């Protein structure tokens, strides 16, 4: 007898539907899985057998063949345990085939028959949204995130079989109650990232941080240890507005696939913040892997901020691998087993010392030779540095600033201006001004006569390239939006954009 059960497996941060076909026939007892299963799927035989026997259900002493269709797609993970077990019960007549019509099953089985939660349930539920989906109780919240209406959550195989047989009702499930309305709903959450008012001094760096948040411009901070680069970077997520519904779903899907916890309310609504260590490998940064396609740090930061502290200590191969994803907003990972596309639209902020000892630029303090300075600076390639729209020098705060303890402007006030600038960008059809197409800048960022003359001067003396011209115009558009200057970009806005987009090679001690 043959039974066919619907399920799904992960492919990167997407999923594909799988038909689990179970055939039980006479012959020597055996259990075979075909259809490109990985090691976890092949081992399902022992988990399913123990789960059935522990639940008081029969294990067929016959020839069992399980086919996972389509056969050309590699299947991985333990989520096919439950559909295989249900298929066996239908194929052996323990369950009526009509009881599982229109249903799909995803879940890992414990040896005692319990159902265990899986990574990536948000994505799996999207592929099976037209079915009544049965999932482990631990995955109920995630399965309902993609507006999936027909979700059944159970915690053990035995009561599941009794529900399918009609001998007991399906267990009820209640959604977590919605939080009461927040009168300060637009206020950024600063519990984790700290408040910008805690940054002492640094008016120029604070301005660069505000422009980066408002326009989605990548920012490079160059300065000696103790100047506050890390403190500035960690305050950036608090300046960003909440994620829109589409991006929130994308971020939640990525976290689900990576096995990271989701908030109690389900969706991730605040921009994520990732700060990988400089010992990260290219695979951990970009994504991929040999067993399954896992999203990397650059995708886990999608919709938010990725902070690379001590950029000069990262391997050159890791840094250069970021160049294409930063330009395209996604990363394509190709392996022998297939290709996966991960979203990677993020705000990158990098911090580095000007030289190996960190004291470069301070008279009499630097202990580095010219050769070591040059080698250190060359770790950051020119094409990577060109991805940073903003690059500034961050010096240590003055003694007067440290002693006075005067608090600067707080996150709430700055975030209000950032939200206003983002709203202006949305009216132009983009999420942030950094995404404005170059061909439409004359319409979205019209220049006053003085602003156009200043840009022409920079082009003629060679301090600005054609690509740099577009980037400066986008930055100037952001500065104008923050200042509430209307539609036209003035010369003062272009001047500030040019200052913020300094010569990055000169900041690191070489001309490049």
XYZ file of C-alpha atoms in Angstrom:
512
model
C 0.000 0.000 0.000
C 1.144 3.540 -0.771
C 0.556 6.750 1.197
C 1.542 10.293 0.187
C 2.056 12.985 2.847
C 2.837 16.663 2.172
C 5.758 18.365 3.884
C 8.561 20.857 3.130
C 12.325 21.296 3.527
C 14.599 24.325 3.709
C 16.679 25.536 0.772
C 18.717 28.456 2.057
C 16.221 30.975 3.449
C 13.515 29.580 1.164
C 11.679 26.289 1.236
C 10.342 23.755 -1.196
C 7.375 21.426 -0.873
C 8.091 17.717 -0.606
C 5.788 14.758 -1.134
C 6.703 11.927 1.242
C 5.648 8.712 -0.511
C 5.645 5.614 1.720
C 5.326 2.156 0.182
C 4.872 -0.934 2.385
C 5.123 -4.361 0.734
C 5.796 -8.002 1.546
C 9.403 -9.118 1.738
C 12.315 -9.118 4.087
C 11.951 -6.342 6.696
C 13.856 -3.256 5.644
C 13.642 0.517 5.481
C 14.998 2.537 2.535
C 14.843 6.266 1.910
C 15.424 7.551 -1.628
C 15.185 11.013 -3.184
C 18.540 12.619 -2.244
C 18.219 12.443 1.570
C 21.005 13.745 3.782
C 22.350 11.919 6.834
C 19.670 13.363 9.160
C 16.878 12.095 6.897
C 18.458 8.662 6.499
C 18.682 8.367 10.288
C 14.941 9.054 10.579
C 14.321 5.291 10.381
C 15.584 4.745 13.920
C 13.841 7.828 15.343
C 10.518 6.963 13.703
C 10.692 3.317 14.799
C 11.411 4.195 18.426
C 8.743 6.927 18.455
C 6.054 4.603 17.098
C 6.839 1.808 19.546
C 7.087 4.228 22.508
C 3.659 5.608 21.569
C 2.068 2.155 21.496
C 1.806 2.146 17.698
C 2.909 -0.762 15.469
C 6.112 -0.876 13.450
C 5.637 -2.871 10.224
C 7.897 -5.923 9.929
C 7.749 -5.606 6.147
C 9.612 -3.947 3.321
C 9.293 -0.120 3.583
C 10.411 2.277 0.870
C 10.191 6.042 1.366
C 10.527 8.317 -1.659
C 11.008 12.068 -1.222
C 9.703 13.839 -4.307
C 10.866 15.759 -6.241
C 13.815 13.414 -6.352
C 16.201 15.976 -7.878
C 16.172 18.284 -4.818
C 18.417 17.416 -1.888
C 16.441 16.980 1.359
C 17.945 17.815 4.719
C 17.022 18.109 8.377
C 14.922 16.102 10.799
C 11.628 17.795 9.917
C 10.579 14.851 7.735
C 10.349 12.482 10.735
C 6.692 13.295 11.369
C 5.433 12.969 7.764
C 7.303 9.667 7.422
C 5.655 8.335 10.602
C 2.182 9.459 9.473
C 2.802 7.957 6.038
C 3.713 4.620 7.621
C 0.512 4.612 9.688
C -1.612 5.395 6.623
C 0.193 2.835 4.446
C -0.294 0.090 7.039
C -3.979 0.925 7.587
C -3.605 2.293 11.120
C -4.964 5.616 9.876
C -7.577 6.342 7.217
C -6.074 8.093 4.212
C -8.978 10.558 4.133
C -7.997 11.777 7.611
C -4.855 13.419 6.209
C -6.331 14.865 2.997
C -5.379 18.509 2.649
C -2.969 18.301 5.567
C 0.799 18.748 5.798
C 3.181 17.665 8.558
C 6.538 19.016 9.701
C 8.362 18.002 12.868
C 11.203 16.087 14.464
C 10.390 13.040 16.580
C 12.028 12.160 19.856
C 12.557 8.524 20.773
C 9.676 8.788 23.262
C 7.281 10.056 20.587
C 7.512 13.714 21.536
C 7.551 16.382 18.829
C 10.489 18.766 18.891
C 10.720 22.246 17.423
C 12.649 22.998 14.248
C 14.641 25.876 12.852
C 13.089 27.691 9.895
C 9.423 27.022 10.673
C 8.427 30.484 9.416
C 9.798 29.610 5.978
C 8.413 26.059 5.973
C 4.942 27.321 6.865
C 5.017 29.722 3.896
C 5.499 26.809 1.499
C 2.550 24.932 3.080
C 0.156 27.825 3.642
C -2.554 26.174 1.497
C -2.614 23.102 3.747
C -3.772 22.490 7.277
C -0.342 22.358 8.843
C 0.554 20.147 11.831
C 3.672 21.317 13.695
C 5.298 20.788 17.098
C 3.810 22.942 19.820
C 7.136 24.780 20.168
C 6.770 26.068 16.592
C 3.119 27.168 16.748
C 3.871 30.901 16.951
C 6.329 30.806 14.057
C 4.028 28.728 11.859
C 1.313 31.371 12.157
C 3.594 34.310 11.287
C 3.030 34.185 7.503
C -0.753 34.624 8.107
C -1.214 30.850 8.113
C -4.746 30.157 9.325
C -4.870 26.365 9.503
C -2.166 25.424 12.015
C -2.491 22.505 14.439
C 0.055 22.301 17.238
C 0.713 19.058 19.130
C 3.438 17.894 21.500
C 3.341 14.093 21.097
C 2.740 11.526 18.377
C 0.117 9.465 20.245
C -2.430 12.273 20.800
C -1.832 13.417 17.219
C -2.855 9.995 15.911
C -5.953 10.029 18.131
C -6.909 13.478 16.814
C -6.516 12.295 13.204
C -8.599 9.210 13.999
C -11.339 11.396 15.501
C -11.035 9.914 18.983
C -10.159 13.240 20.648
C -10.499 16.936 19.721
C -7.577 18.961 18.493
C -5.847 20.848 21.314
C -6.801 24.481 21.534
C -4.232 27.217 21.076
C -4.400 30.824 22.100
C -2.305 33.553 20.565
C -0.252 35.638 22.955
C -2.311 38.688 23.911
C -1.423 41.857 22.059
C 0.451 44.409 24.157
C -1.501 47.496 25.188
C -1.079 50.564 22.979
C 2.153 52.401 23.698
C 1.739 56.177 23.838
C 5.407 56.435 22.857
C 5.257 53.801 20.123
C 7.649 55.715 17.901
C 10.261 56.014 20.612
C 13.375 53.889 19.874
C 14.321 51.112 22.235
C 17.598 52.029 23.935
C 17.756 49.291 26.576
C 20.168 47.190 24.512
C 22.044 49.789 22.458
C 22.315 52.634 24.964
C 21.380 56.274 24.493
C 23.252 58.708 22.290
C 23.363 61.222 25.141
C 25.924 58.956 26.825
C 28.476 59.837 24.121
C 30.697 62.610 25.473
C 31.675 65.307 22.985
C 32.248 64.097 19.392
C 29.838 66.537 17.648
C 31.206 65.755 14.179
C 31.015 61.973 14.678
C 27.489 62.287 16.074
C 26.464 64.220 12.972
C 27.974 61.540 10.732
C 26.051 58.891 12.666
C 22.795 60.815 12.170
C 23.395 61.205 8.427
C 24.252 57.497 8.110
C 21.043 56.467 9.885
C 18.849 58.901 7.938
C 20.161 58.038 4.494
C 21.277 54.414 4.891
C 24.872 55.421 4.086
C 27.698 53.079 5.080
C 30.046 54.714 7.596
C 33.753 54.215 8.328
C 35.202 55.486 11.619
C 38.980 55.868 11.840
C 40.601 56.796 15.137
C 42.829 55.737 18.025
C 41.685 53.359 20.790
C 39.471 55.004 23.379
C 38.036 57.609 21.020
C 34.502 56.188 21.245
C 34.148 54.384 17.896
C 32.429 51.321 19.385
C 30.173 53.439 21.594
C 29.037 55.429 18.570
C 28.420 52.319 16.492
C 26.300 50.598 19.123
C 24.047 53.684 19.360
C 23.193 53.544 15.657
C 20.374 50.911 15.795
C 18.462 53.077 18.273
C 18.297 55.871 15.683
C 16.620 53.677 13.063
C 12.823 53.417 12.748
C 10.935 50.154 13.214
C 10.978 47.699 10.321
C 8.097 47.746 7.856
C 5.932 44.638 7.606
C 7.741 43.191 4.572
C 11.220 43.645 6.029
C 10.078 42.394 9.434
C 8.892 39.160 7.822
C 12.183 38.791 5.941
C 14.228 39.348 9.101
C 12.037 36.915 11.047
C 12.454 34.284 8.328
C 16.234 34.633 8.390
C 16.393 34.340 12.179
C 14.079 31.341 12.078
C 16.252 29.548 9.514
C 19.378 30.343 11.532
C 17.792 28.859 14.652
C 17.805 32.153 16.554
C 14.932 32.938 18.934
C 12.106 35.217 17.861
C 10.329 37.700 20.145
C 7.187 36.599 21.961
C 5.048 38.703 19.646
C 6.438 36.757 16.677
C 7.793 39.320 14.247
C 11.124 41.067 14.691
C 10.157 44.741 14.539
C 13.438 46.416 15.559
C 16.451 46.549 13.204
C 18.964 43.824 14.105
C 22.519 44.590 15.160
C 25.351 42.185 14.398
C 28.994 42.602 15.417
C 30.993 39.571 14.190
C 34.466 38.949 15.599
C 37.435 39.647 13.334
C 38.222 35.918 13.374
C 35.048 35.153 11.385
C 35.511 32.924 8.336
C 34.184 33.799 4.865
C 31.429 31.173 5.194
C 30.250 32.487 8.559
C 30.196 36.016 7.168
C 28.614 35.376 3.758
C 26.658 32.169 4.391
C 26.624 28.647 3.054
C 28.131 25.526 4.540
C 28.611 21.900 3.609
C 25.674 20.323 5.447
C 23.054 22.973 4.686
C 22.875 26.506 3.361
C 22.934 28.678 6.466
C 22.599 32.484 6.341
C 25.756 34.343 7.308
C 26.305 37.427 9.421
C 25.640 39.733 6.488
C 22.140 38.243 6.105
C 21.453 38.148 9.844
C 22.025 41.931 9.743
C 19.459 42.362 6.939
C 17.275 45.385 7.640
C 19.613 46.583 10.383
C 23.253 47.294 11.176
C 26.433 45.243 10.903
C 29.383 46.619 12.864
C 32.899 45.521 11.943
C 35.172 46.564 14.786
C 38.923 46.432 14.177
C 38.411 46.107 10.421
C 42.152 46.001 9.875
C 42.269 42.671 11.725
C 39.723 40.931 9.483
C 41.180 38.639 6.799
C 41.326 40.366 3.430
C 39.288 37.584 1.797
C 36.445 38.121 4.287
C 36.328 41.871 3.720
C 36.491 41.636 -0.065
C 33.665 39.090 -0.039
C 31.401 41.857 1.279
C 31.816 44.096 -1.751
C 29.246 42.545 -4.088
C 26.539 41.919 -1.435
C 26.822 45.538 -0.247
C 26.275 46.745 -3.790
C 23.413 44.383 -4.701
C 21.634 43.981 -1.352
C 21.776 40.183 -1.583
C 24.330 37.397 -1.626
C 24.384 34.378 -3.948
C 25.982 31.286 -2.458
C 26.826 28.571 -4.992
C 27.844 25.099 -3.919
C 27.976 21.719 -5.624
C 24.611 20.838 -4.072
C 22.893 23.989 -5.349
C 22.587 27.751 -5.165
C 20.879 29.864 -2.509
C 20.117 33.581 -2.475
C 20.154 35.365 0.890
C 18.937 38.944 1.399
C 21.644 41.305 2.642
C 20.361 44.891 2.598
C 21.998 46.478 5.609
C 23.801 49.496 6.989
C 27.514 48.779 7.423
C 29.578 50.655 9.975
C 33.271 49.922 10.229
C 35.846 51.004 12.784
C 39.589 50.775 12.481
C 42.746 52.206 13.968
C 44.865 54.418 11.707
C 47.893 52.138 12.195
C 48.894 48.927 14.065
C 49.702 50.747 17.326
C 46.550 52.840 17.034
C 48.211 56.202 17.703
C 48.697 57.267 14.081
C 48.174 60.975 13.513
C 49.162 61.933 17.071
C 52.544 63.753 17.094
C 55.243 61.727 18.807
C 52.860 58.944 19.844
C 52.982 56.516 16.895
C 55.571 53.739 17.154
C 54.929 52.121 13.751
C 57.375 52.043 10.872
C 56.357 53.312 7.456
C 56.274 49.757 6.111
C 53.995 48.439 8.858
C 51.647 51.390 8.379
C 51.444 50.709 4.674
C 50.787 46.985 5.152
C 48.100 47.729 7.720
C 46.363 50.249 5.488
C 46.454 47.967 2.452
C 44.344 45.366 4.273
C 41.351 47.481 3.298
C 41.170 47.430 -0.487
C 40.218 50.482 -2.488
C 37.018 48.894 -3.876
C 35.861 48.053 -0.328
C 36.627 51.561 0.941
C 34.638 52.949 -1.962
C 31.525 51.238 -0.554
C 31.655 53.588 2.447
C 29.722 56.736 1.608
C 30.905 58.399 4.821
C 34.408 58.227 6.301
C 35.536 60.394 9.202
C 38.325 60.743 11.707
C 37.296 60.190 15.346
C 39.696 61.674 17.891
C 39.635 61.161 21.629
C 37.308 63.555 23.463
C 38.897 66.585 25.037
C 39.635 66.799 28.747
C 37.039 69.559 29.148
C 34.349 67.340 27.594
C 35.236 64.415 29.853
C 35.298 66.469 33.043
C 32.197 68.549 32.357
C 30.045 65.463 31.805
C 27.582 67.495 29.762
C 25.028 65.212 28.122
C 24.561 65.619 24.386
C 21.374 65.295 22.428
C 19.603 62.027 23.176
C 18.574 59.184 20.896
C 14.897 60.142 20.935
C 15.437 63.614 19.468
C 17.871 62.424 16.786
C 15.653 59.453 15.897
C 12.786 61.871 15.268
C 14.806 63.695 12.599
C 15.948 60.369 11.127
C 12.318 59.202 10.863
C 11.403 62.438 9.072
C 14.230 61.967 6.552
C 13.224 58.342 5.981
C 9.646 59.503 5.342
C 10.902 61.918 2.683
C 12.851 59.058 1.053
C 9.746 56.853 1.078
C 7.894 59.546 -0.875
C 10.615 59.226 -3.513
C 9.957 55.491 -3.742
C 13.002 54.204 -1.801
C 13.636 53.090 1.769
C 16.575 55.476 2.192
C 18.374 58.031 0.036
C 21.344 55.704 -0.452
C 19.081 53.660 -2.745
C 18.201 56.578 -5.059
C 19.055 55.621 -8.672
C 21.738 57.744 -10.285
C 19.621 58.383 -13.367
C 16.897 60.054 -11.289
C 19.041 62.311 -9.084
C 18.260 65.411 -11.151
C 14.624 64.980 -10.164
C 15.023 63.691 -6.607
C 17.976 65.925 -5.642
C 17.881 69.111 -7.803
C 20.907 71.328 -7.195
C 21.030 75.056 -6.564
C 23.499 76.994 -8.752
C 26.121 77.218 -6.005
C 25.858 73.497 -5.238
C 26.279 72.533 -8.901
C 29.313 74.836 -9.245
C 30.976 73.275 -6.199
C 30.528 69.758 -7.585
C 31.875 70.842 -10.979
C 34.974 72.250 -9.310
C 35.606 68.956 -7.497
C 35.183 66.998 -10.722
C 37.610 69.207 -12.609
C 40.381 69.045 -9.992
C 40.065 65.245 -9.774
C 38.969 65.008 -6.142
C 35.661 63.484 -7.217
C 34.948 60.612 -9.633
C 31.747 59.884 -11.542
C 30.690 57.283 -8.960
C 31.662 59.623 -6.147
C 29.539 62.354 -7.720
C 26.371 60.278 -7.350
C 27.253 59.308 -3.807
C 27.918 62.896 -2.768
C 24.597 63.970 -4.251
C 22.778 61.263 -2.270
C 24.525 62.316 0.935
C 23.707 65.969 0.246
C 20.079 64.967 -0.297
C 20.070 63.343 3.143
C 21.677 66.382 4.769
C 19.047 68.621 3.182
C 16.253 66.344 4.430
C 17.638 66.439 7.975
C 17.821 70.220 7.850
C 14.274 70.507 6.468
C 15.590 72.544 3.536
C 12.899 71.570 1.021
C 13.404 69.961 -2.347
C 16.486 71.848 -3.559
C 19.982 70.908 -2.401
C 22.060 73.935 -1.447
C 25.810 74.499 -1.603
C 26.102 74.124 2.190
C 24.592 70.634 1.972
C 27.060 69.619 -0.757
C 29.952 71.028 1.276
C 28.957 68.976 4.321
C 28.575 65.874 2.149
C 32.085 66.370 0.761
C 33.503 66.739 4.272
C 31.725 63.594 5.456
C 32.968 61.698 2.407
C 36.621 62.333 3.189
C 39.513 60.783 1.345
C 39.492 57.398 3.017
C 43.041 56.555 2.008
C 44.365 59.711 3.637
C 42.542 58.824 6.876
C 44.465 55.549 6.994
C 47.824 57.119 6.256
C 48.143 56.583 2.506
C 46.753 58.088 -0.667
C 44.394 55.541 -2.237
